[in-house]
XYZ file of C-alpha atoms in Angstrom:
391
model
C -26.428 -17.384 7.107
C -27.548 -13.747 7.374
C -29.358 -12.365 4.350
C -27.439 -9.928 2.167
C -29.172 -6.639 1.364
C -29.960 -5.752 -2.241
C -27.048 -7.365 -4.073
C -27.266 -6.765 -7.842
C -27.375 -9.993 -9.848
C -26.309 -8.796 -13.310
C -22.637 -8.696 -12.435
C -22.971 -12.027 -10.606
C -24.200 -13.842 -13.706
C -21.418 -12.499 -15.905
C -18.850 -13.144 -13.193
C -19.859 -16.757 -12.566
C -20.200 -17.475 -16.291
C -16.580 -16.471 -16.777
C -15.564 -18.543 -13.748
C -17.303 -21.605 -15.170
C -15.669 -21.125 -18.557
C -12.231 -20.932 -16.999
C -12.726 -24.076 -14.935
C -14.379 -26.172 -17.634
C -11.358 -25.860 -19.898
C -9.115 -28.169 -17.914
C -10.724 -29.365 -14.695
C -10.802 -33.155 -14.555
C -12.681 -35.012 -11.816
C -10.452 -36.931 -9.451
C -10.910 -40.515 -8.344
C -11.009 -39.529 -4.694
C -8.762 -38.235 -1.973
C -5.112 -39.199 -2.105
C -1.917 -37.999 -0.409
C -2.398 -34.282 0.180
C -5.778 -34.564 -1.537
C -9.191 -33.554 -0.322
C -12.668 -34.938 0.197
C -15.380 -35.070 -2.426
C -18.359 -32.747 -2.342
C -21.640 -34.560 -1.782
C -24.069 -33.790 -4.629
C -26.933 -31.568 -3.545
C -25.463 -30.941 -0.089
C -24.102 -27.589 1.140
C -20.303 -27.516 1.129
C -19.010 -27.018 4.678
C -16.218 -24.407 4.473
C -14.257 -23.228 7.510
C -13.274 -19.546 7.403
C -10.355 -18.927 9.764
C -10.052 -15.232 10.622
C -7.498 -13.409 12.803
C -10.057 -11.856 15.159
C -10.744 -12.877 18.719
C -7.431 -11.771 20.152
C -8.372 -8.223 21.134
C -6.536 -6.510 18.266
C -8.777 -3.875 16.653
C -7.107 -4.193 13.246
C -7.591 -7.952 13.240
C -11.252 -7.461 14.136
C -11.771 -5.172 11.134
C -10.094 -7.463 8.619
C -11.966 -10.463 10.091
C -15.306 -8.732 9.593
C -14.462 -7.763 6.019
C -13.153 -11.219 5.110
C -16.397 -12.761 6.338
C -18.487 -10.165 4.511
C -16.618 -10.786 1.252
C -17.007 -14.546 1.632
C -20.755 -14.158 2.144
C -20.952 -11.860 -0.883
C -19.280 -14.594 -2.943
C -21.640 -17.253 -1.569
C -24.619 -15.114 -2.597
C -23.192 -15.010 -6.128
C -22.887 -18.789 -6.484
C -25.501 -20.461 -8.645
C -26.342 -24.126 -8.170
C -24.001 -24.482 -5.190
C -24.669 -23.901 -1.512
C -21.890 -23.187 0.974
C -22.188 -23.702 4.719
C -19.726 -21.082 5.952
C -18.425 -21.653 9.466
C -16.310 -18.875 10.976
C -13.491 -19.668 13.429
C -11.491 -16.873 15.116
C -7.803 -17.667 15.593
C -6.725 -14.682 17.675
C -4.064 -14.067 15.036
C -1.743 -16.691 16.535
C -0.359 -20.028 15.444
C -1.780 -21.703 18.544
C -5.199 -20.219 17.907
C -5.074 -21.327 14.279
C -4.118 -24.849 15.319
C -7.072 -25.064 17.704
C -9.469 -23.551 15.153
C -8.294 -25.900 12.414
C -8.725 -28.921 14.676
C -12.234 -27.829 15.616
C -13.154 -27.149 11.985
C -11.961 -30.585 10.874
C -13.775 -32.308 13.736
C -16.970 -30.443 12.841
C -16.880 -31.653 9.233
C -15.269 -28.865 7.199
C -14.163 -30.050 3.755
C -11.671 -27.211 3.209
C -10.164 -24.336 5.219
C -10.221 -20.758 3.905
C -7.610 -18.697 5.800
C -5.915 -18.003 8.162
C -4.222 -14.695 7.393
C -0.798 -14.741 9.020
C 1.952 -17.024 7.734
C 2.734 -18.828 10.991
C -0.961 -19.356 11.661
C -1.505 -20.759 8.159
C 1.449 -23.092 8.550
C 0.081 -24.338 11.871
C -3.405 -24.860 10.448
C -2.017 -26.798 7.505
C -0.017 -29.141 9.693
C -3.019 -29.695 11.943
C -5.378 -30.925 9.204
C -2.875 -32.581 6.868
C -3.700 -35.989 8.326
C -7.406 -35.333 7.696
C -6.787 -34.903 3.967
C -7.949 -31.273 4.063
C -6.476 -28.432 2.058
C -5.910 -24.873 3.300
C -6.376 -21.764 1.138
C -4.479 -19.219 3.229
C -4.763 -15.451 2.843
C -0.990 -15.074 3.244
C 1.315 -14.063 0.373
C 4.338 -15.745 1.982
C 5.558 -18.366 -0.480
C 7.778 -19.894 2.213
C 4.770 -21.571 3.858
C 3.253 -22.839 0.602
C 3.335 -26.521 -0.255
C 1.793 -29.788 0.789
C -1.812 -29.026 1.705
C -1.266 -25.254 2.106
C -1.942 -22.856 -0.792
C -1.417 -19.094 -0.536
C -3.998 -16.800 -2.133
C -2.126 -13.543 -1.520
C -0.348 -11.811 -4.378
C 3.309 -12.865 -4.179
C 6.507 -10.995 -4.994
C 7.137 -13.513 -7.773
C 3.796 -12.663 -9.414
C 4.548 -8.951 -9.444
C 8.194 -9.296 -10.415
C 7.383 -11.656 -13.268
C 4.698 -9.401 -14.710
C 6.750 -6.205 -14.526
C 10.002 -7.750 -15.718
C 8.388 -9.299 -18.780
C 6.637 -6.025 -19.585
C 9.868 -4.046 -19.201
C 11.656 -6.358 -21.611
C 8.807 -6.037 -24.136
C 9.099 -2.242 -23.979
C 12.858 -2.093 -24.520
C 13.501 -1.431 -20.826
C 14.979 -4.824 -20.010
C 18.456 -3.845 -18.783
C 17.487 -3.684 -15.115
C 19.361 -2.256 -12.136
C 17.976 -3.662 -8.874
C 17.784 -1.542 -5.709
C 16.750 -2.928 -2.306
C 16.889 -2.148 1.395
C 18.487 -4.549 3.844
C 15.342 -6.000 5.419
C 13.960 -9.528 5.383
C 10.977 -8.553 3.241
C 13.001 -6.558 0.716
C 15.627 -9.256 0.429
C 12.824 -11.691 -0.411
C 11.597 -9.174 -2.982
C 15.115 -8.767 -4.373
C 15.388 -12.523 -4.858
C 11.996 -12.625 -6.577
C 13.071 -9.918 -9.037
C 16.312 -11.761 -9.731
C 14.365 -14.967 -10.450
C 11.984 -13.095 -12.725
C 14.832 -11.527 -14.683
C 16.453 -14.938 -15.099
C 13.221 -16.359 -16.498
C 12.645 -13.500 -18.952
C 14.346 -11.702 -21.838
C 15.537 -9.016 -19.415
C 19.078 -8.665 -18.026
C 20.189 -7.838 -14.489
C 22.962 -5.317 -15.088
C 23.682 -4.503 -11.438
C 22.276 -4.191 -7.948
C 22.777 -2.157 -4.792
C 21.400 -2.417 -1.265
C 21.373 -0.084 1.722
C 20.258 0.076 5.345
C 16.677 1.240 5.803
C 17.180 4.637 7.388
C 17.090 8.096 5.881
C 20.815 8.754 6.144
C 21.668 5.489 4.391
C 19.036 6.137 1.720
C 20.446 9.601 1.036
C 23.963 8.168 0.896
C 22.880 5.448 -1.530
C 21.444 7.852 -4.106
C 24.761 9.035 -5.653
C 26.063 5.460 -5.735
C 22.903 4.265 -7.496
C 23.143 7.107 -10.012
C 26.798 6.365 -10.711
C 26.201 2.654 -11.253
C 23.092 3.187 -13.371
C 25.093 5.391 -15.705
C 28.057 2.984 -15.728
C 25.917 -0.048 -16.554
C 23.696 1.695 -19.094
C 20.577 0.448 -17.289
C 17.247 1.110 -19.006
C 15.280 0.772 -15.774
C 15.622 0.697 -11.993
C 13.574 -1.906 -10.107
C 12.890 -0.859 -6.503
C 11.780 -3.350 -3.856
C 10.940 -0.571 -1.376
C 7.480 0.904 -0.961
C 6.209 4.310 0.090
C 6.254 3.249 3.733
C 10.015 2.805 3.344
C 12.702 4.129 1.028
C 10.409 5.330 -1.758
C 9.257 8.167 0.477
C 12.737 9.678 0.011
C 14.765 7.900 -2.656
C 13.061 9.167 -5.847
C 13.691 12.773 -4.833
C 17.314 12.073 -3.904
C 17.823 10.411 -7.283
C 16.270 13.429 -9.053
C 18.923 15.539 -7.374
C 21.502 13.207 -8.969
C 19.946 13.617 -12.428
C 18.180 10.238 -12.411
C 14.395 10.104 -12.825
C 11.771 7.971 -14.528
C 12.139 10.259 -17.539
C 15.777 9.187 -17.959
C 15.653 5.642 -16.550
C 12.335 3.830 -16.105
C 11.392 3.433 -12.428
C 9.613 0.164 -11.544
C 8.132 -0.607 -8.129
C 7.648 -4.062 -6.671
C 4.988 -2.645 -4.321
C 1.889 -0.542 -4.939
C 3.323 2.929 -5.516
C -0.188 4.433 -5.385
C -0.520 3.616 -1.665
C -1.111 5.826 0.244
C -3.008 8.022 -2.262
C -0.922 11.056 -1.269
C 2.110 9.379 -2.857
C 0.644 10.013 -6.312
C 1.628 13.676 -6.023
C 5.273 12.904 -5.270
C 7.328 14.421 -8.149
C 9.880 11.609 -8.094
C 7.223 8.950 -8.745
C 5.800 10.534 -11.896
C 6.272 8.083 -14.762
C 6.943 5.088 -12.487
C 5.425 1.667 -13.219
C 3.859 -0.794 -10.794
C 1.426 -3.731 -10.963
C -2.083 -4.017 -9.572
C -5.114 -6.321 -9.820
C -7.679 -5.792 -12.572
C -8.996 -2.284 -11.732
C -12.435 -2.831 -13.300
C -13.148 -5.949 -11.237
C -11.756 -4.303 -8.104
C -13.951 -1.247 -8.593
C -17.032 -3.382 -9.152
C -16.319 -5.375 -6.004
C -15.823 -2.260 -3.877
C -19.094 -0.802 -5.129
C -21.070 -3.980 -4.502
C -19.479 -4.436 -1.073
C -20.375 -0.877 -0.084
C -23.952 -1.367 -1.241
C -24.297 -4.620 0.685
C -22.480 -3.747 3.905
C -21.724 -0.017 3.914
C -18.186 1.334 3.756
C -15.225 0.070 1.782
C -13.716 -3.412 2.201
C -10.282 -4.017 3.656
C -7.724 -4.445 0.808
C -7.384 -8.140 1.713
C -11.132 -8.871 1.779
C -11.229 -9.839 -1.884
C -9.082 -12.880 -1.140
C -11.991 -14.419 0.746
C -14.237 -13.836 -2.260
C -11.642 -15.450 -4.527
C -11.378 -18.492 -2.289
C -15.151 -19.038 -2.255
C -15.285 -18.526 -6.038
C -12.727 -21.308 -6.539
C -14.437 -23.663 -4.089
C -17.833 -22.983 -5.653
C -16.565 -23.581 -9.180
C -15.150 -26.973 -8.205
C -18.235 -27.912 -6.202
C -20.459 -27.109 -9.177
C -18.611 -29.795 -11.120
C -18.745 -32.302 -8.286
C -14.958 -32.386 -8.037
C -13.086 -33.386 -4.935
C -11.513 -30.420 -3.158
C -8.150 -32.009 -3.902
C -4.778 -30.675 -4.954
C -5.283 -31.832 -8.541
C -8.641 -30.031 -8.778
C -7.441 -26.880 -7.028
C -4.457 -26.646 -9.361
C -6.420 -26.843 -12.606
C -4.349 -25.043 -15.235
C -7.244 -22.967 -16.548
C -7.616 -21.366 -13.144
C -10.447 -19.372 -11.640
C -11.701 -15.805 -11.643
C -12.300 -13.636 -8.610
C -12.662 -9.991 -7.733
C -8.896 -9.568 -8.120
C -8.939 -11.037 -11.636
C -7.883 -14.434 -12.932
C -5.768 -16.658 -10.736
C -4.599 -20.224 -10.522
C -2.981 -22.279 -7.802
C 0.287 -24.033 -8.494
C 1.315 -27.499 -7.382
C 3.959 -25.948 -5.093
C 1.236 -24.091 -3.176
C 1.942 -20.651 -4.661
C -0.276 -18.891 -7.187
C -0.279 -16.987 -10.444
C -2.466 -13.912 -10.828
C -3.376 -11.790 -13.808
C -2.122 -8.261 -13.083
C -2.328 -4.951 -14.891
C 0.669 -2.656 -15.358
C 0.007 0.943 -14.321
C 1.946 4.193 -14.502
C 1.728 7.327 -12.374
C 0.993 10.245 -14.691
C 0.052 13.745 -13.601
C -0.655 12.523 -10.063
C -3.019 9.802 -11.317
C -2.907 6.045 -11.936
C -3.097 5.144 -15.623
C -3.270 1.499 -16.775
C -0.773 1.061 -19.604
C -1.145 -2.711 -20.057
C -4.457 -4.303 -19.018
C -4.706 -7.339 -16.787
C -5.037 -10.542 -18.846
C -8.458 -12.203 -18.751
C -7.188 -15.705 -19.515
C -4.050 -17.725 -18.938
C -1.757 -18.194 -21.896
C -2.521 -14.784 -23.347
C -0.662 -11.471 -23.128
C 0.805 -10.943 -19.679
C 1.781 -14.625 -19.224
């Protein structure tokens, strides 16, 4: 493993101490691998971990994210105390076939767990390939449709975001929600996640409206949204679109109809602060969205830049989180099994606290932020433990 340059240790000690505290609360050793389980870690031996990255297929973007995922994983390994990880990197070319071949090779070469791949189809293929070997897969995908069995998704899901924002809206007297979505596969999945979150909270879904994802349809939807918001008495409007889609236009069109976040709270399922230029959009002032713990994210970005130069890809932290979870379990001598991975007390990573669910999805501690005066302001901090505020 290449040496890491000048990584500060003070943050590492605090970080791993919190990780240990979270795991110790409810992590019970397993008797050994079972159906969908995983192998035990050998005491005193490095843990062989296969990192499946999307590079190797000639795509420049995949090459960048692959590099940053590996860097983040090695940063996490350097932070582990009392546990050694033998990280083995396998390019998948970003395809399901490549992931299948990489997973087979990793299992044959003795990996005890797979970290990655990134894309949903690739993760699904990798999981099927090693299911018979009793190995679990911690995929970087956020697609809940592939979760289950021996595949866990580390990516932040629509259900995580919708649940956090819906519960917060209800607590702030903004729980009569009107849901707005574009007619795309992703936004329909987001719409369904918001509907589930509302059903599980003290909020109410007072209406919904969808439209085709083109500028003419978005403009035409604005007066209909305004009319229905007024008719239903909605306290808030929950948008599934991001700034790469309808939110580049819709807030301004709604302002022209007399609807803004000053009259009806705007809530975004996606990061409304991306790209940074969006923060100056008049129609987004006052809007809410969710994001990972900003303090931990900032610390990670600073440490990554010091170690490797430049800023990490937004997904790189998922590799750190995966290593943090594996290292915490290995420190206890637990099997890398479903029952150990799904400990209720969870883990802590550079994106904040998280825990894996028995259905293969995850729960993450998120902050609620608001856009004010062209800046991001945290209005409800990310929880630092499960069972507290925010859950």
